[in-house]
mmCIF file of C-alpha atoms in Angstrom:
data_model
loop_
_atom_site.group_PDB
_atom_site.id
_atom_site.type_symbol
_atom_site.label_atom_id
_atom_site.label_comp_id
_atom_site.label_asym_id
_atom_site.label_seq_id
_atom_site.Cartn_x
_atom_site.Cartn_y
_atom_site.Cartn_z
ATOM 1 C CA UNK X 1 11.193 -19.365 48.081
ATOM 2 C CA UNK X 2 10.628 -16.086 50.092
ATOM 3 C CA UNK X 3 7.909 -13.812 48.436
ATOM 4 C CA UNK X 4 9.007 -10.754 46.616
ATOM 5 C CA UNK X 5 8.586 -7.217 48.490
ATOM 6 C CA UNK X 6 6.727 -4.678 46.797
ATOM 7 C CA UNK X 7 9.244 -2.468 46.911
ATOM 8 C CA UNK X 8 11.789 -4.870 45.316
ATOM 9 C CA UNK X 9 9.034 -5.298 42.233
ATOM 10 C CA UNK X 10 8.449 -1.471 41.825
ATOM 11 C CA UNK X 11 12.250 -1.471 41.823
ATOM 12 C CA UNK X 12 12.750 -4.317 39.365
ATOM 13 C CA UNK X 13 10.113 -2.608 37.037
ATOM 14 C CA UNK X 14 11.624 0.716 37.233
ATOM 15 C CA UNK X 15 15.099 -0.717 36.167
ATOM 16 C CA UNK X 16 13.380 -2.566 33.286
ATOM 17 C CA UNK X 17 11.467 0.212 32.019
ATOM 18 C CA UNK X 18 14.779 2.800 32.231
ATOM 19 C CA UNK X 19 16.133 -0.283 29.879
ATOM 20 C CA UNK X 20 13.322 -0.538 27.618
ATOM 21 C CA UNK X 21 13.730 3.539 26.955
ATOM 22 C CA UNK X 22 17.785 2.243 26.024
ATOM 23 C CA UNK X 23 17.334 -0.285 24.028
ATOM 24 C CA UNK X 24 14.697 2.118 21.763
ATOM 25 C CA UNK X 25 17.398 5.081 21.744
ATOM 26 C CA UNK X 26 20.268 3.263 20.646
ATOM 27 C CA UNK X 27 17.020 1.615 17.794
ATOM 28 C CA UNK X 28 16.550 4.984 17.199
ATOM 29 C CA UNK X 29 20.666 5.931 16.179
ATOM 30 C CA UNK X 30 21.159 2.555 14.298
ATOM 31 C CA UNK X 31 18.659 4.230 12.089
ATOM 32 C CA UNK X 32 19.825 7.513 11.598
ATOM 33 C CA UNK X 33 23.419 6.567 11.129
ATOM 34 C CA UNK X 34 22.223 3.882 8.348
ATOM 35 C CA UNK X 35 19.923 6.351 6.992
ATOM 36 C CA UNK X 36 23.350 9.008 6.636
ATOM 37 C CA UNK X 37 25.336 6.283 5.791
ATOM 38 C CA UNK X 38 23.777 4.799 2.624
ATOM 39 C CA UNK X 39 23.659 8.935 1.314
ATOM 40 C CA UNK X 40 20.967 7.680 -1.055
ATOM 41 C CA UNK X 41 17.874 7.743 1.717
ATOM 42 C CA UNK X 42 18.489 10.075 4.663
ATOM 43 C CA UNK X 43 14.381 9.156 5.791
ATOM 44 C CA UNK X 44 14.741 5.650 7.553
ATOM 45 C CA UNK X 45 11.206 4.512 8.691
ATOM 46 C CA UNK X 46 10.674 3.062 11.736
ATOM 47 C CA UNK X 47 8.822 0.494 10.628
ATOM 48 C CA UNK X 48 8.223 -1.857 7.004
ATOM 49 C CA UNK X 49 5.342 -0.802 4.833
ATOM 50 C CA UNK X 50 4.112 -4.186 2.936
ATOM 51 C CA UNK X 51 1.033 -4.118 1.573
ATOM 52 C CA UNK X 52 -1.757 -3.962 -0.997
ATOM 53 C CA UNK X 53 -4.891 -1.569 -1.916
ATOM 54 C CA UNK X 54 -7.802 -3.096 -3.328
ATOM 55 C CA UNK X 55 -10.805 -1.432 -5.136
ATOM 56 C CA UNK X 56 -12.112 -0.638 -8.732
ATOM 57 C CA UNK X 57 -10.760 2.194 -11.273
ATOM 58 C CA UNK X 58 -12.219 5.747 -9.293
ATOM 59 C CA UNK X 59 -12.176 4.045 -5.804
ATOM 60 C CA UNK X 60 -8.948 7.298 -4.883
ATOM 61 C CA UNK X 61 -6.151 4.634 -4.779
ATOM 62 C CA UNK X 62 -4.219 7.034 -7.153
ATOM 63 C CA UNK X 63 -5.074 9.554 -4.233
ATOM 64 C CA UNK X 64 -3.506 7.678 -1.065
ATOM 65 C CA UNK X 65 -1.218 5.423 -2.316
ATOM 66 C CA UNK X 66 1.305 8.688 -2.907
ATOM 67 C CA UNK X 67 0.639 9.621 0.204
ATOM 68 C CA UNK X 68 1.735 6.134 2.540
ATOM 69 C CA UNK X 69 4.807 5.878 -0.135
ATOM 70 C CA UNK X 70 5.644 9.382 1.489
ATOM 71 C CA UNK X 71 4.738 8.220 5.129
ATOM 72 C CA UNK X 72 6.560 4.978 5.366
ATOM 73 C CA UNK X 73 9.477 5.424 2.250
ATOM 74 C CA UNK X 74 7.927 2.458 0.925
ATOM 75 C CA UNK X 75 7.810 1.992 -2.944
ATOM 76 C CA UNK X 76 4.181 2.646 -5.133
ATOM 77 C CA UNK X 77 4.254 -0.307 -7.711
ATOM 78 C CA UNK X 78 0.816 0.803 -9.786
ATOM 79 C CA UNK X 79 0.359 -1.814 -12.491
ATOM 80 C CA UNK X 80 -1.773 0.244 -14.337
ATOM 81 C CA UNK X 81 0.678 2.903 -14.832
ATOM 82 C CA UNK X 82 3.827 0.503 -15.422
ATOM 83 C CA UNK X 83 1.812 -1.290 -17.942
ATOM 84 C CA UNK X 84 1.063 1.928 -19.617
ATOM 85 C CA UNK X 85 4.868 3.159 -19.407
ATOM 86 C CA UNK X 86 5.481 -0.128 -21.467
ATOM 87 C CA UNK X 87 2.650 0.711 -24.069
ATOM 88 C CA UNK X 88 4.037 4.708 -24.663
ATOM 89 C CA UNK X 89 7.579 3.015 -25.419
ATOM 90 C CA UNK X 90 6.287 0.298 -27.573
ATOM 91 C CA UNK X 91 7.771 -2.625 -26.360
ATOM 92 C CA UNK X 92 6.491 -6.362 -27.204
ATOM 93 C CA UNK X 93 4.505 -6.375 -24.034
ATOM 94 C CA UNK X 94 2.936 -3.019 -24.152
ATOM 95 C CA UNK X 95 1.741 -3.809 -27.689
ATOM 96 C CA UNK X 96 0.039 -6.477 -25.845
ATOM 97 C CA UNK X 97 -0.826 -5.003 -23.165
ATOM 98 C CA UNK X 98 -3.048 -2.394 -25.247
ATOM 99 C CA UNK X 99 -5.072 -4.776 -27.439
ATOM 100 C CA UNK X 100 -6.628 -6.140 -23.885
ATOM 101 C CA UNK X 101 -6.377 -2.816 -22.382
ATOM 102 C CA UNK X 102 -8.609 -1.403 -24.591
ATOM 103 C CA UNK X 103 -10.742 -3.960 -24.768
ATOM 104 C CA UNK X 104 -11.566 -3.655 -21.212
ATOM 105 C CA UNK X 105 -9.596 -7.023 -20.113
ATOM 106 C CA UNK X 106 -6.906 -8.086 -17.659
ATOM 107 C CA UNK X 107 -3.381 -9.061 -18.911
ATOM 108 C CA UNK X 108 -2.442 -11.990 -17.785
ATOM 109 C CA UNK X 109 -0.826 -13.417 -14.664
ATOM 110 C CA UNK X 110 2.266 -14.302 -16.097
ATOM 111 C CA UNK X 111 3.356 -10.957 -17.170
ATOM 112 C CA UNK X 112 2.185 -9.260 -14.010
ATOM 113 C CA UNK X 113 3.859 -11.449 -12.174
ATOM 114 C CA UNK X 114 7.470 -11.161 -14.043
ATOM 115 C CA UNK X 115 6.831 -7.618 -13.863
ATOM 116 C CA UNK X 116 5.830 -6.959 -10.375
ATOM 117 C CA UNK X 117 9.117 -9.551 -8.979
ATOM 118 C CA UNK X 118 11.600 -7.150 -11.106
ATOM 119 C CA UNK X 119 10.394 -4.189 -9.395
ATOM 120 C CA UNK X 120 10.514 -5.747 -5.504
ATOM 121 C CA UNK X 121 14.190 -7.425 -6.983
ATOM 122 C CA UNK X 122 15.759 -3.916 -8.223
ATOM 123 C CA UNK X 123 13.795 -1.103 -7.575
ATOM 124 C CA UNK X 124 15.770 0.252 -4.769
ATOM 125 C CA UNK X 125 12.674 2.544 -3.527
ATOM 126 C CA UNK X 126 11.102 -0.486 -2.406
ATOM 127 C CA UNK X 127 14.214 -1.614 0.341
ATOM 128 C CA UNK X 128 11.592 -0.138 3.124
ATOM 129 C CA UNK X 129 8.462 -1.769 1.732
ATOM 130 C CA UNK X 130 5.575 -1.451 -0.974
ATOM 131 C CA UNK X 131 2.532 -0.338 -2.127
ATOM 132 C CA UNK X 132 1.027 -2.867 -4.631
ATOM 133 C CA UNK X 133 -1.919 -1.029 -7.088
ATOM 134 C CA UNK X 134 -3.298 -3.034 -8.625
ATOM 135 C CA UNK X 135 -1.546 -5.977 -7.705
ATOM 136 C CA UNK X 136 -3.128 -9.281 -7.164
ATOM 137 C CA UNK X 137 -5.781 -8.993 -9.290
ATOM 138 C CA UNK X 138 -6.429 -12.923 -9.366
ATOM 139 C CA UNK X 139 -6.181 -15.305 -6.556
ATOM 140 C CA UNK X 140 -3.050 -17.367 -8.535
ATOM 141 C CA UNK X 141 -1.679 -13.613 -8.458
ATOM 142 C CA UNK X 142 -2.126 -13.763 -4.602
ATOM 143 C CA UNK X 143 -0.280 -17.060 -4.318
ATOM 144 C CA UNK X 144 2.554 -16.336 -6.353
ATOM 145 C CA UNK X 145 3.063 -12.737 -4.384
ATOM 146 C CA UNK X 146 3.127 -14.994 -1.185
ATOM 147 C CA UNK X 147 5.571 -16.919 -2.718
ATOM 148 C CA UNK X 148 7.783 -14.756 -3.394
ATOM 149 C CA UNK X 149 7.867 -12.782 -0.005
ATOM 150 C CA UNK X 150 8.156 -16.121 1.600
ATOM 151 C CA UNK X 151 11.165 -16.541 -0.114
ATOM 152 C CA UNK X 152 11.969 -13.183 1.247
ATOM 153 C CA UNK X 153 11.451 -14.599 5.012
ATOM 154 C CA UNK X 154 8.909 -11.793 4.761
ATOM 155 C CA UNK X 155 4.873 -11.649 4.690
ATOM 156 C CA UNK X 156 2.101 -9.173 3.865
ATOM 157 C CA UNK X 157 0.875 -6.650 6.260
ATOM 158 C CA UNK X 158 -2.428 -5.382 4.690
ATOM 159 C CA UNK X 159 -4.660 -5.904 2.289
ATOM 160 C CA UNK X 160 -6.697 -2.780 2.102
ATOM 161 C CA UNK X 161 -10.082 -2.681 0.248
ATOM 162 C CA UNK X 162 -11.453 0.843 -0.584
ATOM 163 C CA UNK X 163 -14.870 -0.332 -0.921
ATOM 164 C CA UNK X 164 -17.515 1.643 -3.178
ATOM 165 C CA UNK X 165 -20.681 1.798 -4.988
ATOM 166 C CA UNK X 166 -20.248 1.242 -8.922
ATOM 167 C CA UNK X 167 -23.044 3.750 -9.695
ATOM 168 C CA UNK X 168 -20.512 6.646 -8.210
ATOM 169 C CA UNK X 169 -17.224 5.752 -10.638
ATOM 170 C CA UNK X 170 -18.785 7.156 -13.177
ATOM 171 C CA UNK X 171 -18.599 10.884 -12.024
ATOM 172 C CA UNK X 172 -15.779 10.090 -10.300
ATOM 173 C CA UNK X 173 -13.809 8.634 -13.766
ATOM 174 C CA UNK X 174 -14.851 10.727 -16.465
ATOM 175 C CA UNK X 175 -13.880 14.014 -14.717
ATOM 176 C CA UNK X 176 -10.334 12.010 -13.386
ATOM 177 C CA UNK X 177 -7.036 13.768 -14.343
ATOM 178 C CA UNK X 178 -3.677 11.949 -13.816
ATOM 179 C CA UNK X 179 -0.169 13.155 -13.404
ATOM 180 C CA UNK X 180 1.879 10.561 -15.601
ATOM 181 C CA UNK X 181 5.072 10.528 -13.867
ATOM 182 C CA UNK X 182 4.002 10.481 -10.169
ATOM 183 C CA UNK X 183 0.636 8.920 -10.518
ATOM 184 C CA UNK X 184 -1.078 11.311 -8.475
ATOM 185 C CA UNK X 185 -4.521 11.545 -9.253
ATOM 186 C CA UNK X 186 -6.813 14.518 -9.003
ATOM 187 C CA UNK X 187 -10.517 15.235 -10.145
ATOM 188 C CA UNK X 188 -12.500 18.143 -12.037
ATOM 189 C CA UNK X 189 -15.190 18.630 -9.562
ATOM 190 C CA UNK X 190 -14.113 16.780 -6.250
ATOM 191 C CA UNK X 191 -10.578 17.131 -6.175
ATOM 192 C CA UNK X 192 -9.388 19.685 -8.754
ATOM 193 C CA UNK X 193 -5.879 20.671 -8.517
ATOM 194 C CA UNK X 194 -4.774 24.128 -7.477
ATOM 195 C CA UNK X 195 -3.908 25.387 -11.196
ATOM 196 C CA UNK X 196 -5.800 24.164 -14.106
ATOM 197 C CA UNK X 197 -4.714 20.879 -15.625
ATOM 198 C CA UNK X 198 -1.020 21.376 -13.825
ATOM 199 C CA UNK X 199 0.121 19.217 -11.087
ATOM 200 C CA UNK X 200 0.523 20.628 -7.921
ATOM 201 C CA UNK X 201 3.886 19.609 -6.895
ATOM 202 C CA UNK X 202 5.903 19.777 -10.446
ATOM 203 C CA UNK X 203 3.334 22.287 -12.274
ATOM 204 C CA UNK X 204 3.436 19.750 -15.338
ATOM 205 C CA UNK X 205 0.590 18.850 -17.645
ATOM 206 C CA UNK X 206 -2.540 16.515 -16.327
ATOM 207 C CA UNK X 207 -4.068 14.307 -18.652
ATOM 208 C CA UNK X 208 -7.163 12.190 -19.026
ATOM 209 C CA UNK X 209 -6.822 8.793 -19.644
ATOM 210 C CA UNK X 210 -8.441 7.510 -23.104
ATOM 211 C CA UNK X 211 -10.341 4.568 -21.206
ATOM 212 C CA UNK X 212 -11.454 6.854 -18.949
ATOM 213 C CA UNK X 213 -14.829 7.074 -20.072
ATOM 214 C CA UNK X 214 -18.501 5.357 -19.202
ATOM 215 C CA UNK X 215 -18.538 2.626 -21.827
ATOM 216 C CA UNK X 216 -14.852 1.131 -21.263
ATOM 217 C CA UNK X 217 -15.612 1.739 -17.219
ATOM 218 C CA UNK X 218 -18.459 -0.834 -17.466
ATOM 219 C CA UNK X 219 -16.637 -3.080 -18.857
ATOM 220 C CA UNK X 220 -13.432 -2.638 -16.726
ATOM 221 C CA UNK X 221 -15.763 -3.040 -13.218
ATOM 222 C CA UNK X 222 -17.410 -6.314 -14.805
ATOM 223 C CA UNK X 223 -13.888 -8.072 -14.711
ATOM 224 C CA UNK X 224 -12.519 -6.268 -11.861
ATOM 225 C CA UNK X 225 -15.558 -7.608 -9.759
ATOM 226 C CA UNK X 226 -15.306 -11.133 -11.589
ATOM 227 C CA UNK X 227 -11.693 -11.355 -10.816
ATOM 228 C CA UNK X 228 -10.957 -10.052 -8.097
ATOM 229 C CA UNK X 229 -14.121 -10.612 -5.622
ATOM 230 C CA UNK X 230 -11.950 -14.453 -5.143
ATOM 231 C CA UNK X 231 -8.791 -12.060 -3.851
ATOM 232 C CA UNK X 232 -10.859 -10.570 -1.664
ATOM 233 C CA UNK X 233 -12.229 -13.684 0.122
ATOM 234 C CA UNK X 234 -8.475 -14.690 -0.602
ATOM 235 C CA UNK X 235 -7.436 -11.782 2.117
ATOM 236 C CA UNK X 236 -10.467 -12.130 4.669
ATOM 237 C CA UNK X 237 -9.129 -15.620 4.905
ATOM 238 C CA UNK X 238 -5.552 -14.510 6.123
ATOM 239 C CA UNK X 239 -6.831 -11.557 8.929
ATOM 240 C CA UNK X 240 -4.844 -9.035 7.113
ATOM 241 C CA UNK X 241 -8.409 -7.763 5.170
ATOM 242 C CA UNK X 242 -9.438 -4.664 6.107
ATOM 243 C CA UNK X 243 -12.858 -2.465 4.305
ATOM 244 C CA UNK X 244 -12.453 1.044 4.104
ATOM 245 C CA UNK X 245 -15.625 3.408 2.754
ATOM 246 C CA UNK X 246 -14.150 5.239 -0.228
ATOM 247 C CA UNK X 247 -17.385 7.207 -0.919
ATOM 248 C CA UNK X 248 -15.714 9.779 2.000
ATOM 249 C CA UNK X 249 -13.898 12.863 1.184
ATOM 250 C CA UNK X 250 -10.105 11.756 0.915
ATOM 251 C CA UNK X 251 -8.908 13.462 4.138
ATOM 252 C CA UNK X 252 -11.302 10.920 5.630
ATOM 253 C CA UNK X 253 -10.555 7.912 4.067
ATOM 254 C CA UNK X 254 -6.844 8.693 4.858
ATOM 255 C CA UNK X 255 -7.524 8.898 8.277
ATOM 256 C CA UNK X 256 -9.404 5.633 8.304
ATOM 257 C CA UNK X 257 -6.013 4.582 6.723
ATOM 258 C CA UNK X 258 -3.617 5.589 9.823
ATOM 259 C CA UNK X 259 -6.495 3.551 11.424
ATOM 260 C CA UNK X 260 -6.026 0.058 10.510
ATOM 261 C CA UNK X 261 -2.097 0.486 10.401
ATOM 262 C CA UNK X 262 -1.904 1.818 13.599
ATOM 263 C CA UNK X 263 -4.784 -1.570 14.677
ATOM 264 C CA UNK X 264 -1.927 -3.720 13.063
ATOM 265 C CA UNK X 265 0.844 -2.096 15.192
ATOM 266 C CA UNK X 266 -1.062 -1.912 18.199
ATOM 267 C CA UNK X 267 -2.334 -5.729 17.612
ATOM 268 C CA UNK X 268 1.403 -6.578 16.969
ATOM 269 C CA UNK X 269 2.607 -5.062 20.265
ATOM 270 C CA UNK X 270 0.183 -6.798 22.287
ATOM 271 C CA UNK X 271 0.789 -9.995 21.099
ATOM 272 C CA UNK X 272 4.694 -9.388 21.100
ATOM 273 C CA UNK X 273 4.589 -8.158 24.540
ATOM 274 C CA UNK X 274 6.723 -5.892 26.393
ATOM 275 C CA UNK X 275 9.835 -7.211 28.779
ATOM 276 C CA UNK X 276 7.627 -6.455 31.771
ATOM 277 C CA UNK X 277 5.351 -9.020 30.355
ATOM 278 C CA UNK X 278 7.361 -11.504 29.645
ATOM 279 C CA UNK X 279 9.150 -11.421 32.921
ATOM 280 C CA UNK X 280 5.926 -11.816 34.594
ATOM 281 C CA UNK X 281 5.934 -7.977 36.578
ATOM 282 C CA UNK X 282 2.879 -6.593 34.165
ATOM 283 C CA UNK X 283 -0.539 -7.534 34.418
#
């Protein structure tokens, strides 16, 4: 076989980079006439969101989980706060839920794990992806959750941990207010919101949590670090792990954020490959 000519390869990579630029316009339409289309979501993201944040009560998931749910349309599925929508209405498994809640304790996996797979099943805010908060909190947790994407013919992105010393949760608990209905999260000294004890983006009441105090924290952090230390090595185990320091300021740790997605995305691509590559005319 003759060799190629330089200037037949230049011209064979120009053509397949002008089709490379195509094939992401017309990617780029499909989207926005779904997004029109379905009249319920008119933000399409351009990529999935599937993952799950990691750390103790105070660590600022409350903080950034609101904030990737607006970034990639994906759904925020905080245990914490379901479980405590279930105890204000009273139902058999918030009066359950309470007894161990104020105790300190973990409910158990069965019920989290009924509860999470209705959400990911129905909840249509979760068609782009999730946010799980609090979710696995055991390594049977874990197994079941890969389970179920599996049977999804889908798998877990991330599994972030926002990584802190227990000696600061303290300040950073007692002086937490939450916004019931959103979740949003703000603090008295570090992260006050803009009008006293009103949310920024709906102006309704804050509140602070009644196990948000020194005593129940102690106890919380002794079985979150019991329990879910195993998840942890669970995750390192897969390559999705990633530490983040959550003793920063939250602009930072949000930044450090954007950083291990974009890692993924960038480690994805490389490993995909472009159609130069694969046709052999990219080094």
């Amino acid at each position: 076989m003759a060799p190629i000519k330089d200037e037949t390869l230049d011209a064979l990579r120009d053509l397949v980079s002008k089709l490379e630029s195509r094939v992401e316009q017309l990617e780029a339409k499909l989207q926005s006439a779904g997004g029109e289309g379905s009249g319920r979501q008119s933000k399409v993201p351009s990529e999935s969101m599937r993952m799950i944040l990691i750390g103790p009560p105070g660590a600022g998931k409350g903080t950034q989980a609101p904030r990737i749910k607006e970034k990639y349309s994906a759904c925020h599925l905080a245990t914490g706060d379901m479980l405590r929508s279930q105890v204000a209405k009273k139902t058999s498994l918030g009066r359950e839920a309470k007894k161990i809640m104020d105790q300190g304790g973990l409910v158990s996996d069965e019920i989290m794990v009924d509860m999470i797979k209705n959400e990911l099943d129905n909840n249509s805010e979760c068609k782009y992806g999730f946010i799980l908060d609090g979710f696995p909190r055991t390594v049977a947790q874990a197994e079941r959750l890969d389970k179920m994407l599996q049977e999804k013919q889908q798998k877990l992105q991330h599994a972030v941990e926002l990584q802190i010393d227990d000696g600061l949760l303290v300040s950073r608990i007692t002086g937490r207010l939450i916004h019931p209905a959103s979740g949003r999260s703000y603090h008295k000294i570090f992260n006050p919101p803009k009008e006293s004890m009103k949310d920024d983006i709906t102006g309704e009441p804050l509140i602070q949590r009644s196990d948000d105090n020194a005593d129940t924290l102690k106890k919380r952090l002794a079985t979150y670090h019991q329990q879910t230390t195993p998840v942890v090595n669970y995750y390192q185990k897969t390559g999705i792990w990633k530490p983040i320091d959550a003793s920063q300021e939250p602009g930072q740790v949000w930044k450090s954020l954007l950083n291990v997605f974009q890692e993924n995305k960038s480690s994805s691509t490389t490993k995909t490959g472009s159609l130069l590559s694969k046709i052999g005319l990219r080094n």
